[in-house]
CSV table of C-alpha atoms and ligand atoms in Angstrom, one decimal:
chain,number,residue,atom,x,y,z
A,1,MET,CA,84.6,100.4,83.7
A,2,LYS,CA,87.7,101.7,81.9
A,3,ASN,CA,90.6,99.6,80.6
A,4,PHE,CA,93.9,101.2,81.5
A,5,ILE,CA,97.6,100.2,81.0
A,6,LEU,CA,100.0,102.3,83.1
A,7,ASP,CA,103.6,102.9,82.0
A,8,VAL,CA,105.7,103.9,85.0
A,9,ASP,CA,109.1,104.8,86.3
A,10,THR,CA,108.1,104.4,90.0
A,11,GLY,CA,108.9,107.0,91.5
A,12,VAL,CA,106.9,108.4,94.4
A,13,ASP,CA,104.2,110.1,92.4
A,14,ASP,CA,104.0,107.0,90.1
A,15,ALA,CA,103.3,105.2,93.4
A,16,PHE,CA,100.5,107.6,94.2
A,17,ALA,CA,99.0,106.9,90.7
A,18,LEU,CA,99.4,103.1,91.0
A,19,LEU,CA,97.7,103.0,94.4
A,20,PHE,CA,94.7,104.8,92.9
A,21,ALA,CA,94.6,102.8,89.7
A,22,ALA,CA,94.8,99.4,91.4
A,23,ARG,CA,92.1,100.3,93.9
A,24,HIS,CA,89.5,102.3,92.0
A,25,PRO,CA,86.4,100.1,91.2
A,26,GLU,CA,85.8,101.8,87.8
A,27,ILE,CA,89.4,101.0,86.6
A,28,ASN,CA,90.3,97.7,85.0
A,29,LEU,CA,94.1,97.9,85.3
A,30,LEU,CA,95.1,95.5,82.5
A,31,GLY,CA,98.8,95.7,83.1
A,32,VAL,CA,101.7,97.9,84.2
A,33,THR,CA,104.9,98.4,82.2
A,34,CYS,CA,108.2,99.7,83.6
A,35,VAL,CA,110.8,102.0,82.0
A,36,ASP,CA,113.9,103.7,83.3
A,37,GLY,CA,113.4,107.3,84.4
A,38,ASN,CA,113.2,108.5,87.9
A,39,THR,CA,115.7,105.7,88.7
A,40,ASN,CA,117.2,102.7,86.9
A,41,LEU,CA,114.9,100.1,85.5
A,42,LYS,CA,115.8,97.3,88.0
A,43,GLN,CA,114.9,99.6,90.9
A,44,VAL,CA,111.7,100.8,89.0
A,45,VAL,CA,110.6,97.2,88.8
A,46,ILE,CA,111.3,96.5,92.5
A,47,ASN,CA,109.4,99.7,93.5
A,48,THR,CA,106.4,98.9,91.2
A,49,LEU,CA,105.9,95.5,92.6
A,50,LYS,CA,106.2,96.8,96.2
A,51,VAL,CA,103.5,99.4,95.4
A,52,LEU,CA,101.2,96.8,94.0
A,53,ASP,CA,101.6,94.8,97.2
A,54,ALA,CA,100.8,98.0,99.2
A,55,ALA,CA,97.7,98.5,97.1
A,56,GLU,CA,96.7,94.9,97.8
A,57,ALA,CA,96.3,94.6,94.0
A,58,GLY,CA,95.3,91.4,92.3
A,59,ASP,CA,97.5,89.5,89.9
A,60,ILE,CA,98.3,92.4,87.5
A,61,PRO,CA,100.9,91.6,84.8
A,62,VAL,CA,104.0,93.8,85.1
A,63,GLY,CA,106.2,94.1,82.0
A,64,VAL,CA,109.9,95.1,82.0
A,65,GLY,CA,110.8,97.7,79.3
A,66,ALA,CA,113.6,99.9,78.2
A,67,THR,CA,116.7,100.3,80.3
A,68,ARG,CA,117.6,103.7,78.7
A,69,PRO,CA,116.3,106.4,76.4
A,70,LEU,CA,116.5,106.0,72.6
A,71,ILE,CA,119.5,108.3,72.2
A,72,ASP,CA,120.5,110.1,75.4
A,73,GLU,CA,122.2,108.6,78.4
A,74,PRO,CA,119.8,108.0,81.4
A,75,ARG,CA,119.7,110.9,83.9
A,76,TYR,CA,117.9,109.9,87.1
A,77,ALA,CA,115.9,112.0,89.5
A,78,GLU,CA,117.1,110.5,92.8
A,79,HIS,CA,117.5,113.9,94.3
A,80,VAL,CA,113.7,114.1,94.2
A,81,HIS,CA,112.6,110.5,94.8
A,82,GLY,CA,115.3,109.2,97.2
A,83,LYS,CA,118.1,106.8,96.6
A,84,ASP,CA,115.7,103.9,96.0
A,85,GLY,CA,113.4,106.1,94.0
A,86,LEU,CA,110.6,105.5,96.5
A,87,GLY,CA,111.3,107.9,99.3
A,88,ASP,CA,113.8,105.5,101.1
A,89,MET,CA,111.0,104.1,103.3
A,90,GLY,CA,112.6,100.6,103.7
A,91,TYR,CA,109.5,98.5,102.7
A,92,PRO,CA,110.5,94.8,102.0
A,93,GLU,CA,110.8,93.6,98.4
A,94,SER,CA,107.7,91.9,96.9
A,95,ALA,CA,107.4,88.2,96.2
A,96,ARG,CA,105.5,89.1,92.9
A,97,LYS,CA,107.1,88.0,89.7
A,98,VAL,CA,107.3,90.1,86.5
A,99,ASP,CA,105.7,88.9,83.3
A,100,PRO,CA,108.1,87.0,81.0
A,101,ARG,CA,107.1,89.2,78.0
A,102,PRO,CA,109.0,92.4,77.2
A,103,ALA,CA,106.9,95.5,78.0
A,104,VAL,CA,106.1,96.2,74.3
A,105,GLU,CA,104.9,92.6,73.8
A,106,LEU,CA,102.8,92.7,76.9
A,107,MET,CA,101.2,96.0,75.7
A,108,ARG,CA,100.4,94.4,72.4
A,109,ASP,CA,98.9,91.3,73.9
A,110,LEU,CA,96.8,93.3,76.4
A,111,ILE,CA,95.5,95.6,73.7
A,112,GLU,CA,94.8,92.8,71.2
A,113,GLY,CA,93.2,90.7,73.9
A,114,SER,CA,90.8,93.4,75.1
A,115,SER,CA,87.3,93.5,73.6
A,116,ASP,CA,86.9,97.0,74.9
A,117,PRO,CA,88.9,100.1,74.1
A,118,VAL,CA,92.2,100.6,76.0
A,119,THR,CA,93.7,103.9,77.2
A,120,LEU,CA,97.5,104.0,77.6
A,121,ILE,CA,98.7,106.1,80.5
A,122,PRO,CA,102.4,106.9,80.4
A,123,LEU,CA,103.7,108.5,83.6
A,124,ALA,CA,107.3,108.3,82.6
A,125,PRO,CA,109.7,108.9,79.8
A,126,LEU,CA,108.0,107.7,76.6
A,127,THR,CA,110.6,105.2,75.5
A,128,ASN,CA,108.4,102.1,75.9
A,129,ILE,CA,105.5,103.7,74.2
A,130,ALA,CA,107.6,104.9,71.2
A,131,LEU,CA,109.1,101.4,70.9
A,132,PHE,CA,105.6,99.8,71.0
A,133,LEU,CA,104.2,102.2,68.3
A,134,ARG,CA,107.1,101.3,66.0
A,135,ALA,CA,107.1,97.6,66.8
A,136,PHE,CA,103.4,97.0,66.6
A,137,PRO,CA,101.7,99.8,64.5
A,138,GLU,CA,98.6,97.7,63.8
A,139,SER,CA,98.0,97.1,67.6
A,140,ALA,CA,98.8,100.8,68.2
A,141,LYS,CA,95.8,101.8,66.0
A,142,LYS,CA,93.5,100.1,68.5
A,143,VAL,CA,94.6,102.4,71.4
A,144,GLU,CA,91.7,104.6,72.2
A,145,ARG,CA,93.7,107.5,73.7
A,146,ILE,CA,97.0,108.2,75.4
A,147,VAL,CA,96.7,110.3,78.5
A,148,LEU,CA,100.3,111.2,79.5
A,149,MET,CA,102.0,112.9,82.3
A,150,GLY,CA,104.6,115.0,80.6
A,151,GLY,CA,105.5,118.3,79.0
A,152,SER,CA,104.5,121.8,79.9
A,153,ALA,CA,102.7,124.7,78.2
A,154,SER,CA,104.6,127.0,80.6
A,155,GLN,CA,107.9,126.4,82.3
A,156,GLY,CA,109.9,123.2,82.8
A,157,ASN,CA,111.4,121.4,85.8
A,158,ALA,CA,114.4,119.4,84.4
A,159,THR,CA,115.5,122.6,82.6
A,160,ALA,CA,114.0,126.0,82.4
A,161,THR,CA,111.7,124.9,79.5
A,162,ALA,CA,111.6,121.1,79.5
A,163,GLU,CA,109.6,118.7,81.8
A,164,PHE,CA,111.5,115.7,83.0
A,165,ASN,CA,109.7,112.9,81.2
A,166,ILE,CA,110.0,114.5,77.8
A,167,TRP,CA,113.5,115.8,78.4
A,168,HIS,CA,114.7,112.3,79.4
A,169,ASP,CA,113.8,110.9,75.9
A,170,PRO,CA,112.8,113.7,73.5
A,171,GLU,CA,113.0,111.5,70.4
A,172,ALA,CA,110.6,109.0,72.0
A,173,ALA,CA,108.2,111.8,72.9
A,174,ALA,CA,108.3,113.2,69.3
A,175,ILE,CA,107.3,109.7,68.0
A,176,VAL,CA,104.4,109.6,70.4
A,177,PHE,CA,103.1,113.1,69.8
A,178,GLN,CA,103.2,112.5,66.0
A,179,SER,CA,101.5,109.1,66.3
A,180,GLY,CA,98.0,110.3,65.3
A,181,ILE,CA,96.5,108.6,68.4
A,182,PRO,CA,94.3,111.1,70.4
A,183,ILE,CA,96.5,112.5,73.2
A,184,THR,CA,95.7,114.2,76.5
A,185,MET,CA,98.7,116.0,78.0
A,186,TYR,CA,98.6,116.3,81.7
A,187,GLY,CA,101.7,118.5,82.0
A,188,LEU,CA,103.5,120.5,84.7
A,189,ASP,CA,100.9,123.3,84.4
A,190,VAL,CA,98.5,121.1,86.3
A,191,PHE,CA,100.9,118.5,87.9
A,192,ASN,CA,102.2,121.1,90.3
A,193,GLN,CA,98.7,122.2,91.5
A,194,LEU,CA,97.8,119.0,93.3
A,195,ARG,CA,99.5,119.7,96.6
A,196,MET,CA,99.4,117.6,99.7
A,197,ASN,CA,100.4,118.5,103.2
A,198,LYS,CA,100.6,116.9,106.6
A,199,SER,CA,96.9,117.1,107.3
A,200,PHE,CA,96.3,114.5,104.6
A,201,SER,CA,99.0,112.1,105.8
A,202,GLU,CA,97.6,112.4,109.3
A,203,ARG,CA,94.2,111.3,108.1
A,204,LEU,CA,95.6,108.3,106.3
A,205,LEU,CA,97.9,107.3,109.1
A,206,ALA,CA,95.0,107.5,111.6
A,207,THR,CA,93.7,104.2,110.1
A,208,SER,CA,95.1,100.7,110.2
A,209,HIS,CA,94.2,100.2,106.6
A,210,ALA,CA,97.4,99.1,104.8
A,211,PRO,CA,97.0,101.0,101.4
A,212,SER,CA,96.1,104.2,103.3
A,213,THR,CA,99.0,104.0,105.7
A,214,PHE,CA,101.4,103.3,102.8
A,215,GLY,CA,100.0,106.4,101.1
A,216,GLY,CA,100.4,108.4,104.3
A,217,ARG,CA,104.0,107.2,104.9
A,218,LEU,CA,104.8,108.2,101.3
A,219,ILE,CA,103.5,111.7,101.8
A,220,ASP,CA,105.5,112.0,105.0
A,221,ALA,CA,108.6,110.6,103.4
A,222,MET,CA,108.5,113.3,100.7
A,223,LEU,CA,107.5,116.1,103.1
A,224,SER,CA,110.6,115.3,105.2
A,225,ARG,CA,112.8,115.0,102.2
A,226,LEU,CA,111.6,118.1,100.3
A,227,ASN,CA,110.4,120.1,103.3
A,228,TYR,CA,107.5,121.8,101.6
A,229,GLU,CA,104.1,120.8,100.3
A,230,ILE,CA,104.4,117.9,97.9
A,231,THR,CA,102.3,117.0,94.8
A,232,LEU,CA,100.3,113.9,94.0
A,233,GLY,CA,101.8,114.4,90.6
A,234,ASP,CA,101.3,111.5,88.2
A,235,TYR,CA,98.1,110.4,89.9
A,236,GLY,CA,96.3,113.4,88.4
A,237,ALA,CA,96.8,111.9,84.9
A,238,VAL,CA,95.1,108.7,85.8
A,239,ALA,CA,92.2,110.5,87.5
A,240,VAL,CA,91.7,112.8,84.5
A,241,ALA,CA,91.8,109.7,82.2
A,242,LEU,CA,88.9,108.3,84.2
A,243,TYR,CA,87.0,111.6,84.8
A,244,PRO,CA,88.0,114.1,82.0
A,245,GLU,CA,85.7,116.7,83.6
A,246,LEU,CA,88.1,117.1,86.5
A,247,ALA,CA,90.3,119.2,84.2
A,248,THR,CA,89.7,122.1,81.8
A,249,GLN,CA,91.4,121.3,78.5
A,250,GLU,CA,92.4,123.2,75.4
A,251,THR,CA,93.3,121.8,72.0
A,252,MET,CA,96.9,122.8,71.0
A,253,LYS,CA,99.4,121.8,68.4
A,254,VAL,CA,102.3,120.3,70.4
A,255,MET,CA,105.8,119.8,69.0
A,256,VAL,CA,108.8,118.4,70.9
A,257,ASP,CA,112.1,120.1,70.6
A,258,THR,CA,114.6,117.4,69.6
A,259,THR,CA,117.4,119.8,68.8
A,260,PHE,CA,120.5,119.8,71.1
A,261,GLY,CA,120.2,123.4,72.2
A,262,PRO,CA,119.0,124.8,75.5
A,263,ASN,CA,115.3,123.9,74.8
A,264,ARG,CA,115.9,120.2,74.2
A,265,GLY,CA,112.9,118.3,75.4
A,266,ALA,CA,110.6,121.3,75.6
A,267,THR,CA,107.0,120.9,74.4
A,268,ILE,CA,106.2,123.8,72.1
A,269,CYS,CA,102.4,124.3,72.6
A,270,ASP,CA,100.8,126.4,69.9
A,271,HIS,CA,97.4,127.7,70.7
A,272,ARG,CA,97.3,130.6,68.4
A,273,PRO,CA,94.2,131.0,66.2
A,274,GLU,CA,94.0,128.6,63.2
A,275,GLU,CA,94.7,131.3,60.6
A,276,PHE,CA,98.0,132.0,62.3
A,277,GLN,CA,98.9,128.3,62.6
A,278,GLU,CA,98.1,127.8,58.9
A,279,ARG,CA,100.9,130.1,58.0
A,280,ASN,CA,103.5,127.9,59.7
A,281,TYR,CA,102.5,124.3,59.0
A,282,THR,CA,101.7,122.4,55.8
A,283,LYS,CA,98.2,121.2,55.1
A,284,THR,CA,99.4,117.6,55.5
A,285,TRP,CA,101.0,118.3,58.8
A,286,LEU,CA,97.8,120.0,60.1
A,287,GLU,CA,95.7,117.1,58.9
A,288,GLN,CA,98.0,114.6,60.7
A,289,ASN,CA,98.2,116.6,63.9
A,290,PRO,CA,94.6,117.6,64.8
A,291,GLY,CA,95.9,118.7,68.2
A,292,VAL,CA,96.5,117.6,71.7
A,293,GLN,CA,94.1,118.1,74.6
A,294,VAL,CA,96.3,120.1,77.0
A,295,CYS,CA,95.1,120.2,80.6
A,296,LYS,CA,95.0,123.8,81.8
A,297,THR,CA,93.3,123.7,85.2
A,298,ILE,CA,92.2,120.9,87.6
A,299,LYS,CA,89.6,120.6,90.3
A,300,VAL,CA,92.2,120.3,93.1
A,301,ASP,CA,89.9,119.6,96.1
A,302,GLU,CA,87.9,117.0,94.2
A,303,LEU,CA,91.0,115.3,93.0
A,304,ARG,CA,92.5,115.1,96.4
A,305,GLU,CA,89.4,113.7,98.0
A,306,LEU,CA,89.0,111.2,95.2
A,307,TRP,CA,92.5,109.9,95.9
A,308,MET,CA,92.0,109.8,99.7
A,309,GLU,CA,88.6,108.0,99.3
A,310,THR,CA,89.9,105.5,96.8
A,311,LEU,CA,92.9,104.5,99.0
A,312,SER,CA,90.6,104.1,102.0
A,313,ARG,CA,88.2,101.7,100.3
A,314,PRO,CA,87.8,98.4,102.2
B,1,BDR,C1,107.6,113.6,86.2
B,1,BDR,O1,108.9,113.2,86.2
B,1,BDR,C2,109.0,112.3,87.3
B,1,BDR,O2,110.0,112.7,88.2
B,1,BDR,C3,107.7,112.2,88.0
B,1,BDR,O3,107.5,110.8,88.4
B,1,BDR,C4,106.7,112.7,87.0
B,1,BDR,O4,106.3,111.6,86.1
B,1,BDR,C5,107.5,115.1,86.6
B,1,BDR,O5,108.3,115.9,85.7
B,2,CA,CA1,106.7,109.3,86.7
Protein backbone atom coordinates (compact mmCIF):
# COMPACT_ATOMS: atom_id res chain seq x y z
CA MET A 1 0.00 0.00 0.00
CA LYS A 2 1.39 3.45 -0.95
CA ASN A 3 0.44 6.70 0.75
CA PHE A 4 -0.23 9.44 -1.78
CA ILE A 5 -1.33 13.06 -1.62
CA LEU A 6 -2.45 14.49 -4.97
CA ASP A 7 -2.24 18.20 -5.73
CA VAL A 8 -4.56 19.01 -8.63
CA ASP A 9 -6.03 21.73 -10.88
CA THR A 10 -8.92 19.53 -12.10
CA GLY A 11 -8.82 19.59 -15.22
CA VAL A 12 -9.86 16.66 -17.42
CA ASP A 13 -6.61 14.76 -17.12
CA ASP A 14 -6.43 15.46 -13.39
CA ALA A 15 -9.86 13.79 -13.33
CA PHE A 16 -8.40 10.72 -15.09
CA ALA A 17 -5.73 10.65 -12.37
CA LEU A 18 -8.15 11.11 -9.47
CA LEU A 19 -10.45 8.34 -10.73
CA PHE A 20 -7.48 5.98 -10.72
CA ALA A 21 -5.98 7.08 -7.38
CA ALA A 22 -9.31 6.87 -5.57
CA ARG A 23 -10.07 3.39 -6.89
CA HIS A 24 -6.75 1.55 -6.94
CA PRO A 25 -6.54 -0.96 -4.05
CA GLU A 26 -2.79 -0.39 -3.54
CA ILE A 27 -3.16 3.39 -3.15
CA ASN A 28 -4.00 4.97 0.17
CA LEU A 29 -5.16 8.39 -0.99
CA LEU A 30 -4.56 10.43 2.16
CA GLY A 31 -5.85 13.67 0.74
CA VAL A 32 -6.22 15.94 -2.26
CA THR A 33 -5.20 19.59 -2.44
CA CYS A 34 -6.42 22.08 -5.03
CA VAL A 35 -4.61 24.92 -6.76
CA ASP A 36 -5.55 27.29 -9.55
CA GLY A 37 -4.20 26.25 -12.94
CA ASN A 38 -6.34 24.81 -15.70
CA THR A 39 -9.16 26.97 -14.36
CA ASN A 40 -9.80 29.21 -11.36
CA LEU A 41 -9.50 27.73 -7.87
CA LYS A 42 -13.24 27.82 -7.08
CA GLN A 43 -13.99 25.79 -10.21
CA VAL A 44 -11.06 23.45 -9.54
CA VAL A 45 -12.57 22.62 -6.15
CA ILE A 46 -16.06 22.07 -7.62
CA ASN A 47 -14.57 19.76 -10.27
CA THR A 48 -12.42 17.83 -7.80
CA LEU A 49 -15.37 17.08 -5.51
CA LYS A 50 -17.47 16.00 -8.50
CA VAL A 51 -14.76 13.58 -9.63
CA LEU A 52 -14.46 12.07 -6.15
CA ASP A 53 -18.22 11.45 -6.29
CA ALA A 54 -17.86 9.83 -9.70
CA ALA A 55 -15.04 7.64 -8.38
CA GLU A 56 -17.30 6.60 -5.49
CA ALA A 57 -14.41 7.61 -3.21
CA GLY A 58 -14.63 7.46 0.56
CA ASP A 59 -14.28 10.47 2.80
CA ILE A 60 -11.01 11.87 1.45
CA PRO A 61 -10.05 15.33 2.79
CA VAL A 62 -9.83 18.01 0.11
CA GLY A 63 -7.79 21.13 0.91
CA VAL A 64 -8.18 24.48 -0.81
CA GLY A 65 -4.91 26.13 -1.78
CA ALA A 66 -3.49 29.01 -3.77
CA THR A 67 -5.73 31.22 -5.90
CA ARG A 68 -2.86 32.39 -8.10
CA PRO A 69 0.82 31.85 -8.88
CA LEU A 70 3.52 33.40 -6.67
CA ILE A 71 4.35 36.20 -9.08
CA ASP A 72 2.56 35.90 -12.42
CA GLU A 73 -1.12 36.49 -13.07
CA PRO A 74 -3.13 33.27 -13.57
CA ARG A 75 -3.54 32.16 -17.19
CA TYR A 76 -6.10 29.39 -17.56
CA ALA A 77 -6.36 26.55 -20.08
CA GLU A 78 -10.11 26.58 -20.69
CA HIS A 79 -9.48 26.29 -24.43
CA VAL A 80 -8.31 22.73 -23.66
CA HIS A 81 -10.46 21.65 -20.70
CA GLY A 82 -13.75 23.46 -21.46
CA LYS A 83 -15.45 26.45 -19.81
CA ASP A 84 -15.93 24.55 -16.56
CA GLY A 85 -12.47 22.95 -16.82
CA LEU A 86 -14.06 19.51 -16.91
CA GLY A 87 -15.19 19.07 -20.49
CA ASP A 88 -18.55 20.90 -19.94
CA MET A 89 -20.35 17.61 -19.23
CA GLY A 90 -22.97 19.11 -16.92
CA TYR A 91 -22.59 16.73 -13.96
CA PRO A 92 -24.29 18.08 -10.77
CA GLU A 93 -22.24 19.67 -8.01
CA SER A 94 -21.19 17.41 -5.14
CA ALA A 95 -22.56 17.59 -1.60
CA ARG A 96 -19.05 16.89 -0.25
CA LYS A 97 -17.49 19.60 1.91
CA VAL A 98 -13.91 20.80 1.70
CA ASP A 99 -11.57 20.41 4.66
CA PRO A 100 -11.45 23.58 6.81
CA ARG A 101 -7.61 23.60 6.81
CA PRO A 102 -5.74 25.50 4.09
CA ALA A 103 -4.03 23.12 1.63
CA VAL A 104 -0.53 23.56 3.11
CA GLU A 105 -1.76 22.80 6.64
CA LEU A 106 -3.65 19.78 5.42
CA MET A 107 -0.48 18.52 3.71
CA ARG A 108 1.50 19.04 6.91
CA ASP A 109 -1.04 17.23 9.06
CA LEU A 110 -1.37 14.28 6.67
CA ILE A 111 2.41 13.88 6.42
CA GLU A 112 2.98 14.27 10.16
CA GLY A 113 0.09 11.91 10.91
CA SER A 114 1.28 9.12 8.65
CA SER A 115 3.41 6.36 10.14
CA ASP A 116 4.47 5.31 6.63
CA PRO A 117 6.30 7.38 4.00
CA VAL A 118 4.23 9.74 1.89
CA THR A 119 4.66 10.54 -1.81
CA LEU A 120 3.46 13.95 -3.01
CA ILE A 121 2.02 13.90 -6.53
CA PRO A 122 1.55 17.40 -7.96
CA LEU A 123 -0.38 17.38 -11.25
CA ALA A 124 -0.71 21.12 -11.46
CA PRO A 125 1.27 24.36 -11.12
CA LEU A 126 3.58 23.95 -8.11
CA THR A 127 2.34 26.91 -6.06
CA ASN A 128 0.85 24.86 -3.20
CA ILE A 129 3.90 22.62 -2.99
CA ALA A 130 6.34 25.56 -2.89
CA LEU A 131 4.27 27.26 -0.17
CA PHE A 132 4.22 24.03 1.83
CA LEU A 133 8.00 23.59 1.52
CA ARG A 134 8.59 27.14 2.74
CA ALA A 135 5.93 27.10 5.50
CA PHE A 136 6.75 23.67 6.96
CA PRO A 137 10.34 22.71 6.11
CA GLU A 138 10.55 20.11 8.89
CA SER A 139 7.45 18.31 7.63
CA ALA A 140 8.77 18.59 4.07
CA LYS A 141 11.84 16.56 5.09
CA LYS A 142 9.49 13.63 5.76
CA VAL A 143 8.24 13.52 2.15
CA GLU A 144 9.63 10.37 0.58
CA ARG A 145 9.45 11.54 -3.04
CA ILE A 146 7.70 14.05 -5.28
CA VAL A 147 6.39 12.55 -8.52
CA LEU A 148 5.22 15.51 -10.56
CA MET A 149 3.53 16.03 -13.87
CA GLY A 150 5.33 18.97 -15.35
CA GLY A 151 8.19 20.10 -17.49
CA SER A 152 9.69 18.67 -20.62
CA ALA A 153 13.07 17.45 -21.77
CA SER A 154 12.02 18.24 -25.33
CA GLN A 155 9.45 20.83 -26.40
CA GLY A 156 6.74 22.70 -24.48
CA ASN A 157 3.00 23.15 -24.89
CA ALA A 158 2.21 26.51 -23.22
CA THR A 159 5.10 27.98 -25.20
CA ALA A 160 7.57 26.45 -27.62
CA THR A 161 9.81 25.45 -24.71
CA ALA A 162 7.68 25.55 -21.51
CA GLU A 163 5.15 23.03 -20.24
CA PHE A 164 1.95 24.52 -18.78
CA ASN A 165 2.32 23.57 -15.08
CA ILE A 166 5.86 24.94 -14.84
CA TRP A 167 5.12 27.98 -17.04
CA HIS A 168 2.12 28.90 -14.89
CA ASP A 169 4.34 29.38 -11.82
CA PRO A 170 8.06 29.15 -12.63
CA GLU A 171 9.22 30.51 -9.26
CA ALA A 172 7.24 27.85 -7.40
CA ALA A 173 8.68 25.18 -9.69
CA ALA A 174 12.23 26.44 -9.04
CA ILE A 175 11.64 26.13 -5.28
CA VAL A 176 10.41 22.56 -5.68
CA PHE A 177 13.20 21.43 -8.01
CA GLN A 178 15.80 22.86 -5.59
CA SER A 179 14.19 21.36 -2.49
CA GLY A 180 16.52 18.38 -2.19
CA ILE A 181 13.53 16.01 -2.02
CA PRO A 182 13.90 13.11 -4.50
CA ILE A 183 11.91 14.04 -7.61
CA THR A 184 10.51 12.07 -10.51
CA MET A 185 9.52 14.26 -13.44
CA TYR A 186 6.68 12.89 -15.56
CA GLY A 187 6.92 15.53 -18.27
CA LEU A 188 5.43 16.14 -21.70
CA ASP A 189 7.87 13.68 -23.26
CA VAL A 190 5.78 10.84 -21.82
CA PHE A 191 2.52 12.70 -21.06
CA ASN A 192 1.68 12.91 -24.74
CA GLN A 193 2.29 9.21 -25.41
CA LEU A 194 -0.68 7.92 -23.43
CA ARG A 195 -3.34 8.31 -26.13
CA MET A 196 -6.97 7.21 -25.88
CA ASN A 197 -9.49 6.89 -28.67
CA LYS A 198 -13.14 6.01 -29.13
CA SER A 199 -12.56 2.26 -28.71
CA PHE A 200 -11.71 2.83 -25.02
CA SER A 201 -14.71 5.03 -24.26
CA GLU A 202 -16.96 2.49 -26.00
CA ARG A 203 -15.68 -0.24 -23.67
CA LEU A 204 -16.31 1.94 -20.61
CA LEU A 205 -19.75 3.10 -21.73
CA ALA A 206 -20.87 -0.46 -22.47
CA THR A 207 -21.13 -1.02 -18.69
CA SER A 208 -23.53 0.48 -16.16
CA HIS A 209 -20.70 0.97 -13.67
CA ALA A 210 -20.68 4.65 -12.63
CA PRO A 211 -16.90 5.30 -12.42
CA SER A 212 -16.41 3.62 -15.82
CA THR A 213 -19.18 5.55 -17.52
CA PHE A 214 -17.86 8.82 -16.08
CA GLY A 215 -14.42 7.98 -17.49
CA GLY A 216 -15.96 7.07 -20.86
CA ARG A 217 -17.97 10.29 -20.99
CA LEU A 218 -14.86 12.31 -20.14
CA ILE A 219 -12.94 10.71 -23.00
CA ASP A 220 -15.80 11.40 -25.40
CA ALA A 221 -16.19 14.99 -24.20
CA MET A 222 -12.53 15.61 -24.95
CA LEU A 223 -12.62 13.76 -28.26
CA SER A 224 -15.51 15.92 -29.44
CA ARG A 225 -13.84 19.10 -28.20
CA LEU A 226 -10.38 18.46 -29.55
CA ASN A 227 -11.31 16.14 -32.41
CA TYR A 228 -8.26 13.92 -32.23
CA GLU A 229 -6.89 11.22 -29.96
CA ILE A 230 -6.67 12.56 -26.44
CA THR A 231 -4.21 11.72 -23.67
CA LEU A 232 -4.77 10.28 -20.19
CA GLY A 233 -2.17 12.85 -19.18
CA ASP A 234 -1.76 13.39 -15.44
CA TYR A 235 -2.91 9.83 -14.68
CA GLY A 236 0.43 8.52 -15.93
CA ALA A 237 2.30 10.28 -13.12
CA VAL A 238 0.18 8.53 -10.48
CA ALA A 239 0.63 5.17 -12.16
CA VAL A 240 4.41 5.61 -12.38
CA ALA A 241 4.52 6.67 -8.71
CA LEU A 242 2.87 3.34 -7.92
CA TYR A 243 4.73 1.22 -10.48
CA PRO A 244 8.04 2.97 -11.41
CA GLU A 245 8.89 0.08 -13.74
CA LEU A 246 6.21 1.31 -16.16
CA ALA A 247 8.59 4.09 -17.25
CA THR A 248 12.23 4.23 -18.26
CA GLN A 249 13.94 7.00 -16.35
CA GLU A 250 17.20 8.87 -16.65
CA THR A 251 18.89 11.02 -14.01
CA MET A 252 19.25 14.62 -15.18
CA LYS A 253 20.06 17.95 -13.58
CA VAL A 254 16.95 20.08 -14.04
CA MET A 255 16.82 23.87 -13.80
CA VAL A 256 13.74 26.01 -14.24
CA ASP A 257 14.08 29.13 -16.37
CA THR A 258 12.72 31.97 -14.21
CA THR A 259 13.92 34.75 -16.48
CA PHE A 260 11.34 36.88 -18.28
CA GLY A 261 12.48 35.95 -21.78
CA PRO A 262 11.00 33.58 -24.36
CA ASN A 263 12.03 30.47 -22.37
CA ARG A 264 10.33 31.46 -19.09
CA GLY A 265 9.03 28.30 -17.42
CA ALA A 266 11.14 25.90 -19.47
CA THR A 267 12.85 23.01 -17.68
CA ILE A 268 16.48 22.85 -18.77
CA CYS A 269 17.34 19.15 -18.56
CA ASP A 270 21.07 18.49 -18.47
CA HIS A 271 22.04 14.91 -19.19
CA ARG A 272 25.55 15.46 -20.41
CA PRO A 273 28.30 13.30 -18.90
CA GLU A 274 29.36 14.35 -15.38
CA GLU A 275 32.74 15.69 -16.47
CA PHE A 276 30.95 18.24 -18.67
CA GLN A 277 28.43 19.17 -15.97
CA GLU A 278 31.26 19.71 -13.47
CA ARG A 279 32.55 22.55 -15.62
CA ASN A 280 29.30 24.52 -15.23
CA TYR A 281 28.09 23.96 -11.68
CA THR A 282 29.74 24.51 -8.33
CA LYS A 283 30.58 21.50 -6.16
CA THR A 284 27.99 22.65 -3.62
CA TRP A 285 25.28 22.97 -6.25
CA LEU A 286 26.06 19.49 -7.55
CA GLU A 287 25.90 18.06 -4.04
CA GLN A 288 22.56 19.75 -3.38
CA ASN A 289 21.14 18.68 -6.75
CA PRO A 290 21.84 14.97 -7.15
CA GLY A 291 19.46 14.90 -10.10
CA VAL A 292 15.86 14.35 -11.10
CA GLN A 293 14.53 11.04 -12.41
CA VAL A 294 13.16 12.15 -15.77
CA CYS A 295 10.72 9.72 -17.42
CA LYS A 296 11.76 9.04 -21.00
CA THR A 297 9.45 6.29 -22.24
CA ILE A 298 6.38 4.55 -20.83
CA LYS A 299 4.69 1.19 -21.35
CA VAL A 300 1.65 2.64 -23.08
CA ASP A 301 -0.47 -0.50 -23.50
CA GLU A 302 0.05 -1.60 -19.89
CA LEU A 303 -0.73 1.85 -18.56
CA ARG A 304 -3.93 2.12 -20.57
CA GLU A 305 -5.15 -1.30 -19.47
CA LEU A 306 -4.23 -0.57 -15.84
CA TRP A 307 -6.42 2.54 -15.95
CA MET A 308 -9.30 0.74 -17.63
CA GLU A 309 -9.17 -2.18 -15.16
CA THR A 310 -8.90 0.07 -12.11
CA LEU A 311 -11.93 2.11 -13.12
CA SER A 312 -13.93 -1.04 -13.74
CA ARG A 313 -13.28 -2.58 -10.32
CA PRO A 314 -16.50 -3.38 -8.47
C1 LIG B 1 -0.59 19.83 -17.73
O1 LIG B 1 -1.26 21.07 -17.71
C2 LIG B 1 -2.65 20.87 -17.53
O2 LIG B 1 -3.38 21.43 -18.60
C3 LIG B 1 -2.88 19.40 -17.46
O3 LIG B 1 -3.87 19.11 -16.50
C4 LIG B 1 -1.55 18.84 -17.12
O4 LIG B 1 -1.34 18.76 -15.74
C5 LIG B 1 -0.09 19.51 -19.11
O5 LIG B 1 0.78 20.53 -19.53
CA1 LIG C 1 -3.25 19.05 -14.19
